[in-house]
Coordinates of C-alpha atoms and ligand atoms in Angstrom, one line a residue:
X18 CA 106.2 100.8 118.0
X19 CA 103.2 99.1 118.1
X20 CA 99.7 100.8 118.6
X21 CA 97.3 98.5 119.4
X22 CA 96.9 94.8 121.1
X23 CA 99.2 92.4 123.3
X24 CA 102.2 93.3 124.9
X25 CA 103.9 90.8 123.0
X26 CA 105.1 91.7 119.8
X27 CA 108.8 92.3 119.6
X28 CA 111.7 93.4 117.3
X29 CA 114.7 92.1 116.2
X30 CA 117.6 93.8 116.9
X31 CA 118.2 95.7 113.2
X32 CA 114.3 96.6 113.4
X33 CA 113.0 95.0 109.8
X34 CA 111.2 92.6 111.7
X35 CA 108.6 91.3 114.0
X36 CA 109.0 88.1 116.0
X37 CA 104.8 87.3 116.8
X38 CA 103.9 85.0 119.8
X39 CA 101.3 83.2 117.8
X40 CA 98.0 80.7 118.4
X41 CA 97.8 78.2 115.5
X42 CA 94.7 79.7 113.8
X43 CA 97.2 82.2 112.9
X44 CA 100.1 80.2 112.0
X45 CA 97.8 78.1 109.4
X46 CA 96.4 81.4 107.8
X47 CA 99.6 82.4 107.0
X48 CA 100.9 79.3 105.8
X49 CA 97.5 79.1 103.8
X50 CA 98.1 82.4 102.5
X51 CA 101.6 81.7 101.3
X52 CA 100.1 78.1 99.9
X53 CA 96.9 79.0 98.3
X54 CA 96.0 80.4 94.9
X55 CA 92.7 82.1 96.4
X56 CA 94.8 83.9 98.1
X57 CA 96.5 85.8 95.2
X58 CA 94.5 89.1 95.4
X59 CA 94.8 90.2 99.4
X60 CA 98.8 88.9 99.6
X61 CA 100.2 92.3 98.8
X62 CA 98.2 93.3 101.6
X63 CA 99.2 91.4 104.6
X64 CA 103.1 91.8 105.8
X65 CA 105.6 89.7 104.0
X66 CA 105.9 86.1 106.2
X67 CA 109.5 84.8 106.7
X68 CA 108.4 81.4 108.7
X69 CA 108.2 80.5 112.6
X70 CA 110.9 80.4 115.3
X71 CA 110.1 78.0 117.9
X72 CA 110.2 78.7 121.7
X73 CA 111.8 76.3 123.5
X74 CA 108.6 75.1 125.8
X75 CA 106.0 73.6 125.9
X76 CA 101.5 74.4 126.8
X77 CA 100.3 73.9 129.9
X78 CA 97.3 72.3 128.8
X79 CA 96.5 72.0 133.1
X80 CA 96.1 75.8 133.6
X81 CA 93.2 77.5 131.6
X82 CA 93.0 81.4 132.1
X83 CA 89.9 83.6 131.9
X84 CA 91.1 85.2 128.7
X85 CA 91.4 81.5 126.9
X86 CA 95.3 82.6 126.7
X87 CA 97.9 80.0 127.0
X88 CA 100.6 79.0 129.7
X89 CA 103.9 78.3 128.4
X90 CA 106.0 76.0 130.8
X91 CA 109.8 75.4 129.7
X92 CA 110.4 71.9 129.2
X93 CA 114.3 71.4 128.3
X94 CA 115.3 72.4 132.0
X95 CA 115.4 71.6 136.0
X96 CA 112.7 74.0 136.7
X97 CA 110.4 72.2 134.3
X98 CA 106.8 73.5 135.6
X99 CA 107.8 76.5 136.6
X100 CA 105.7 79.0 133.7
X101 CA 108.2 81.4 131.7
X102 CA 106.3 84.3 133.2
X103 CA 103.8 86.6 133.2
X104 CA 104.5 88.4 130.3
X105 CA 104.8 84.9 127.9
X106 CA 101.5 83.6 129.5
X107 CA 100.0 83.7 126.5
X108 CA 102.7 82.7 124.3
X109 CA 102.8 79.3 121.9
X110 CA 105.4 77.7 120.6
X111 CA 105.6 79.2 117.6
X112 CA 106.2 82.5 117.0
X113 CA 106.0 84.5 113.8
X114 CA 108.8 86.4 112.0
X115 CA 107.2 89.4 109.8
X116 CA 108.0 92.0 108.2
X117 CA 108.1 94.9 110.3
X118 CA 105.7 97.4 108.3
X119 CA 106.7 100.4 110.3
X120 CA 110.5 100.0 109.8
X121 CA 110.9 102.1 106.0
X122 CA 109.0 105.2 108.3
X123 CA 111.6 107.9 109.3
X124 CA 108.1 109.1 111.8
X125 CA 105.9 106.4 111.2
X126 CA 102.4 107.6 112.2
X127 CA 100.0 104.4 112.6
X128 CA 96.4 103.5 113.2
X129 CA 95.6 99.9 114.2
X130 CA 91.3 99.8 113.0
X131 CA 90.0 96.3 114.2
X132 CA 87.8 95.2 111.3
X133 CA 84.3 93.6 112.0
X134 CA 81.1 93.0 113.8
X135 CA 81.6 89.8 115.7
X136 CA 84.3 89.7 118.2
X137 CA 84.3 86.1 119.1
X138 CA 85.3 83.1 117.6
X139 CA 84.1 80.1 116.8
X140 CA 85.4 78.0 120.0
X141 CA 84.6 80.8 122.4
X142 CA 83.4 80.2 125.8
X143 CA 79.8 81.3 126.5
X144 CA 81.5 83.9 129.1
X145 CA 83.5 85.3 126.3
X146 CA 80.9 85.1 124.0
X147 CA 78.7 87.5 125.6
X148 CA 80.9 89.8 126.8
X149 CA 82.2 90.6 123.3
X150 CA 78.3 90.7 122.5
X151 CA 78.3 93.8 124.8
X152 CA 81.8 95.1 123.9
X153 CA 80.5 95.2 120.0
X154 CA 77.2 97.0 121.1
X155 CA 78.8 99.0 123.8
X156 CA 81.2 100.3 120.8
X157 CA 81.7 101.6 117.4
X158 CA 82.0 97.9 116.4
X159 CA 78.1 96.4 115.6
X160 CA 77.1 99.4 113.7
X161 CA 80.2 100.5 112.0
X162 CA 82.3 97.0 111.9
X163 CA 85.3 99.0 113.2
X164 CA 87.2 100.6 116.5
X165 CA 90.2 102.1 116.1
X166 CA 92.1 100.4 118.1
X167 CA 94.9 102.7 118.9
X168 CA 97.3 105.4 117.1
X169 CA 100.1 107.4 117.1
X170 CA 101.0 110.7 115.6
X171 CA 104.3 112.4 115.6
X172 CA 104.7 115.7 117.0
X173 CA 107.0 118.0 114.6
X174 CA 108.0 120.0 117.5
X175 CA 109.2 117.3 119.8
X176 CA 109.9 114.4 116.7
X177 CA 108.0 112.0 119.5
X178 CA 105.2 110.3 118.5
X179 CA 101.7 110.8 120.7
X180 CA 100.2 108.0 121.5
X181 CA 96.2 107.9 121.9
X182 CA 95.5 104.3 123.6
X183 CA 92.4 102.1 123.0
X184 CA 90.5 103.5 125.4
X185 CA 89.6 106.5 123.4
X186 CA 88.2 104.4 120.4
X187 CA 86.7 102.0 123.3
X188 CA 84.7 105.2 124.3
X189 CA 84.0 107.2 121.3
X190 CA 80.4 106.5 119.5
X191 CA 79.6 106.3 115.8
X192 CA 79.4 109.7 115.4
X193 CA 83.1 110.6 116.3
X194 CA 84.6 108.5 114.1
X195 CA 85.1 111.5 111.4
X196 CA 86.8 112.9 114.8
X197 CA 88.9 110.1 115.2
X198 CA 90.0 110.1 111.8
X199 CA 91.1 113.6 112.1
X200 CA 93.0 113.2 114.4
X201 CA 95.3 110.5 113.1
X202 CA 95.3 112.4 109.6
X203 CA 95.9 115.9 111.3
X204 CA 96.6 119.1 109.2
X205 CA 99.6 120.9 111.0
X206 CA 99.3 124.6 111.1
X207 CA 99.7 127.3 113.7
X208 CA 97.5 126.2 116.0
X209 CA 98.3 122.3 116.1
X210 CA 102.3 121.1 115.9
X211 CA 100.7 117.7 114.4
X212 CA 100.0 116.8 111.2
X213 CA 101.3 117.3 107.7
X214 CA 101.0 120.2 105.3
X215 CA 97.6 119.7 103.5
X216 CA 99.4 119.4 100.6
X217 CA 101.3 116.4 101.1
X218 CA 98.1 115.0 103.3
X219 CA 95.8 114.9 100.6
X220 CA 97.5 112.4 97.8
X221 CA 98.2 110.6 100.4
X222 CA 95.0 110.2 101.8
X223 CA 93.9 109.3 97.9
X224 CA 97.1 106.4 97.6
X225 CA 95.4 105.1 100.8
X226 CA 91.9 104.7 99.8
X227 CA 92.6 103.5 96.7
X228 CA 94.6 100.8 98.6
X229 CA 92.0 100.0 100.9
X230 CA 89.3 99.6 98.0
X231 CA 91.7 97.1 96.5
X232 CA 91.4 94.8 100.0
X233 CA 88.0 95.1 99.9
X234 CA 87.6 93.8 96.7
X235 CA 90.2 90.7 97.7
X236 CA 88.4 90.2 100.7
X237 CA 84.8 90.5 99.0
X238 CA 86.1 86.9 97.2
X239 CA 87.2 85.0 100.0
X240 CA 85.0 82.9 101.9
X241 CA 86.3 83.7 105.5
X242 CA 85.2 84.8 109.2
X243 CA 88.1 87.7 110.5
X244 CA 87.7 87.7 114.7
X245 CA 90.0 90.6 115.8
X246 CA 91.7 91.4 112.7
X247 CA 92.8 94.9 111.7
X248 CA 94.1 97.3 109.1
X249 CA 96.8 98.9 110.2
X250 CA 97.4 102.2 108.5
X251 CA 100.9 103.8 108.5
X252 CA 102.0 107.1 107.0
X253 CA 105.2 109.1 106.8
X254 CA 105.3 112.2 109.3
X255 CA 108.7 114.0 108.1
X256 CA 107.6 116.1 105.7
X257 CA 110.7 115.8 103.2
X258 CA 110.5 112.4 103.8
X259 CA 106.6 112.5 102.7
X260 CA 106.9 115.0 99.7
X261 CA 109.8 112.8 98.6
X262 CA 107.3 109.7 98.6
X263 CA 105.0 111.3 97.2
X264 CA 107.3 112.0 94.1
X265 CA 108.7 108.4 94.1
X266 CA 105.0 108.0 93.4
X267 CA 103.8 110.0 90.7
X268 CA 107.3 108.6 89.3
X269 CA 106.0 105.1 89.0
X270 CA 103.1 106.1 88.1
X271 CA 104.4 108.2 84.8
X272 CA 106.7 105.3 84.1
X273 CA 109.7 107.1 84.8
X274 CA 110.6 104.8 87.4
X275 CA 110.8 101.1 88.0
X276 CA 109.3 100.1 91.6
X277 CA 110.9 97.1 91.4
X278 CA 114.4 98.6 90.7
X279 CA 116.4 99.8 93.1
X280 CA 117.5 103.4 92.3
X281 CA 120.3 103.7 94.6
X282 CA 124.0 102.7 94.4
X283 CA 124.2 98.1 93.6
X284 CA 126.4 98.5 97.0
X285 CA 125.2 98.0 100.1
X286 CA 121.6 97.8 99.5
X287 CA 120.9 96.2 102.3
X288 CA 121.9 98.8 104.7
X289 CA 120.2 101.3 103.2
X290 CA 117.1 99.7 102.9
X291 CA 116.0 102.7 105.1
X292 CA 117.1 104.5 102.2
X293 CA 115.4 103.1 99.7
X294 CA 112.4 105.5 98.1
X295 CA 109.3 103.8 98.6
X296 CA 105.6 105.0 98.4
X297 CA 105.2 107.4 102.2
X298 CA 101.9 104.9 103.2
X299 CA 101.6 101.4 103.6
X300 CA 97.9 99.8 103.9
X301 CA 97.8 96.3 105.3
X302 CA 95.6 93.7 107.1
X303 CA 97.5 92.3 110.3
X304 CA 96.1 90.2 113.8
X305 CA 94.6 86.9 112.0
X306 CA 94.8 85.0 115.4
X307 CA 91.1 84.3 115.1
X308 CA 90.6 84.1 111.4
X309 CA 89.1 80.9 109.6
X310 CA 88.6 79.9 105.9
X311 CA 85.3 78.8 105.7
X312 CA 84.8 77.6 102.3
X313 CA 81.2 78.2 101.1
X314 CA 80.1 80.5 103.4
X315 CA 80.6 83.9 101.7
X316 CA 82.8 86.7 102.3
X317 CA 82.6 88.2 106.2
X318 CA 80.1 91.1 105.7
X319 CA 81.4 92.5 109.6
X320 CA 84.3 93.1 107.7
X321 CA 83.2 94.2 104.4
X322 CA 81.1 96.9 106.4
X323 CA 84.4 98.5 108.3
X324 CA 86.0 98.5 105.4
X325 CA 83.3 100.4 103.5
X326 CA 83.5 102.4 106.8
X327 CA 87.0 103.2 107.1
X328 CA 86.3 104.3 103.3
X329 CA 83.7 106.8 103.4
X330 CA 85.4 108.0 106.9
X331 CA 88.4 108.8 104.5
X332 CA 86.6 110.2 101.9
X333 CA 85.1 112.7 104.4
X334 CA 88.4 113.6 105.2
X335 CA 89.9 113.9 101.9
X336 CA 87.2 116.1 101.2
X337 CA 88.0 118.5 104.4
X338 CA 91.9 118.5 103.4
X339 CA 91.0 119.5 99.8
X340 CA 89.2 122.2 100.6
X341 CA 92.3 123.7 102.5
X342 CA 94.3 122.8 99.7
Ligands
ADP407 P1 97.5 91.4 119.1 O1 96.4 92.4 118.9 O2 97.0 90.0 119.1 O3 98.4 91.7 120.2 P2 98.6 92.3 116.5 O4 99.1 91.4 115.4 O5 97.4 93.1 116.3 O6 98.5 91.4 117.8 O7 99.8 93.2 116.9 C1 99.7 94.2 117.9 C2 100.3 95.6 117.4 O8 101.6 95.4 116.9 C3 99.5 96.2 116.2 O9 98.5 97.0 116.6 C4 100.6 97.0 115.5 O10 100.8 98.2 116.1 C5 101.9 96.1 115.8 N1 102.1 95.2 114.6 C6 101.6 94.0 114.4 N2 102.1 93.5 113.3 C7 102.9 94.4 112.8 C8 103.8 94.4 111.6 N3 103.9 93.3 110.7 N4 104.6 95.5 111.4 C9 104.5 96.5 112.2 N5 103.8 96.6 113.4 C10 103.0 95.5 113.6
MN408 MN1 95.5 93.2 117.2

């Protein structure tokens, strides 16, 4: 289910959420977030934050890595040096429970696009900090402030989804980027068994600009440096499932409809909150494991220019659906 990044993100059992090995920059923005009134504007944009579970260890302050990840040894235990593993090298002792954005999706199709110019934090080690000097030149990042990170599109024929791994949007320059974004917004027709109908593509293309123009403007207010953050984009593949969406939609948006009532049965709303009609696109800003306040110094402009990015990318696509409309 995920797209993009560590191998580390897991699922609880019932699927609505995300357990998040965390660093501590990442803990406080949330908590921050939650906390702080500045933070009004961007909150319907990042996934909802249900609090921490703690692993039962502790960091190994005495082994550094080359990435500047972290060793977790257990502490509670006769083994007590021996590391929990290769796979929860990197892990902290807190983890974060979110919202799991792709759970509503009967074929969730996602794009994780890592926001910004500058790829290193603050603390980085000179090693790192030149090596992400090259990454961002080597890639779409310096001039564009984005990559896409990775994506998957369902196949209508199979119901799988198709992954394309970071090592195409590592690869691809500037200029391919309107190539990129087609193919994570396919049209399906003959030829191509991804994709939805133009039709139900285009409004939601529109509901997910307009979304993305709305974090710009919260983020154009916030005095902040993002290192590594993205926007992940997820869209409904099942067409019914779309068309009904897009309905639920124009519903709200004519009144006839409270979003915050629930239109099914009272009884058990929980297990159908599946069920439950919902727009067929979420838009939110996720990854903030490098991401600082920094009152006074201005909004991050690396990340104002992916945005504006990501936005005229998706204008260039609504602008091919419509005209097959
Ligand atoms: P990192 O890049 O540090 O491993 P991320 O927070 O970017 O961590 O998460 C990695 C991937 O997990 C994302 O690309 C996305 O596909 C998925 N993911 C992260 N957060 C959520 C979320 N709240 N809901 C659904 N999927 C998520
Ligand atoms: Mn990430």
């Amino acid at each position: 289910m995920s797209v993009g990044g560590h191998a580390g993100v897991q699922t609880t059992e019932d699927g609505s959420l995300i357990i998040k090995p965390a660093l501590p920059l990442e803990h406080k923005f949330y908590q921050d977030l939650s906390t702080q009134d500045g933070f009004k504007d961007l909150r319907p944009y990042l996934p909802k934050f249900f609090g921490t579970l703690k692993l039962e260890g502790q960091v190994d302050e005495s082994k550094s890595t080359a990435d500047g990840s972290i060793v977790v040894k257990k502490t509670k235990d006769a083994q007590k040096d021996e590391p929990i593993g290769i796979e929860a090298r990197w892990a902290v002792l807190q983890s974060l429970v979110l919202e799991n954005l792709s759970h509503p999706f009967l074929k969730p199709n996602i794009l994780d696009v890592k926001l910004g110019t500058v790829l290193y934090g603050e603390d980085a080690p000179p090693e790192k900090v030149e090596r992400m000097l090259k990454t961002a030149r080597e890639t779409t990042s310096l001039e564009t402030g984005i990559r896409l990170t990775g994506f998957q599109v369902y196949d209508n024929i199979t119901s799988q989804p198709v992954n394309t791994p970071k090592s195409y949007g590592k690869s691809i320059k500037p200029s391919d980027l309107p190539e990129g974004i087609r193919r994570f917004f396919p049209v399906s027709s003959g030829e191509s068994s991804l994709g939805l109908p133009a039709k139900l593509l285009f409004p939601i293309l529109q509901y997910i600009r307009e979304d993305i123009a709305e974090i710009r403007s919260a983020l154009a207010g916030l005095h902040f440096r993002m290192v590594g953050g993205s926007l992940l984009i997820i869209y409904e593949a099942d067409f019914a499932k779309a068309e009904e969406g897009i309905q639920w939609v124009k519903d709200v948006e004519d009144g006839k409809i409270d979003p915050e009532e629930d239109d099914d049965d009272d009884e058990d709303v929980k297990e159908e909150e599946v069920d439950k009609k919902r727009p067929p696109y979420v838009v939110k800003l996720i990854d903030f494991a490098h991401t600082r306040v920094k009152p006074g110094e201005g909004p991050d402009e690396g990340v104002l220019k992916g945005i504006d990015t990501v936005l005229s990318l998706l204008d260039g696509r609504i602008k091919e659906v419509e005209s097959m409309l």
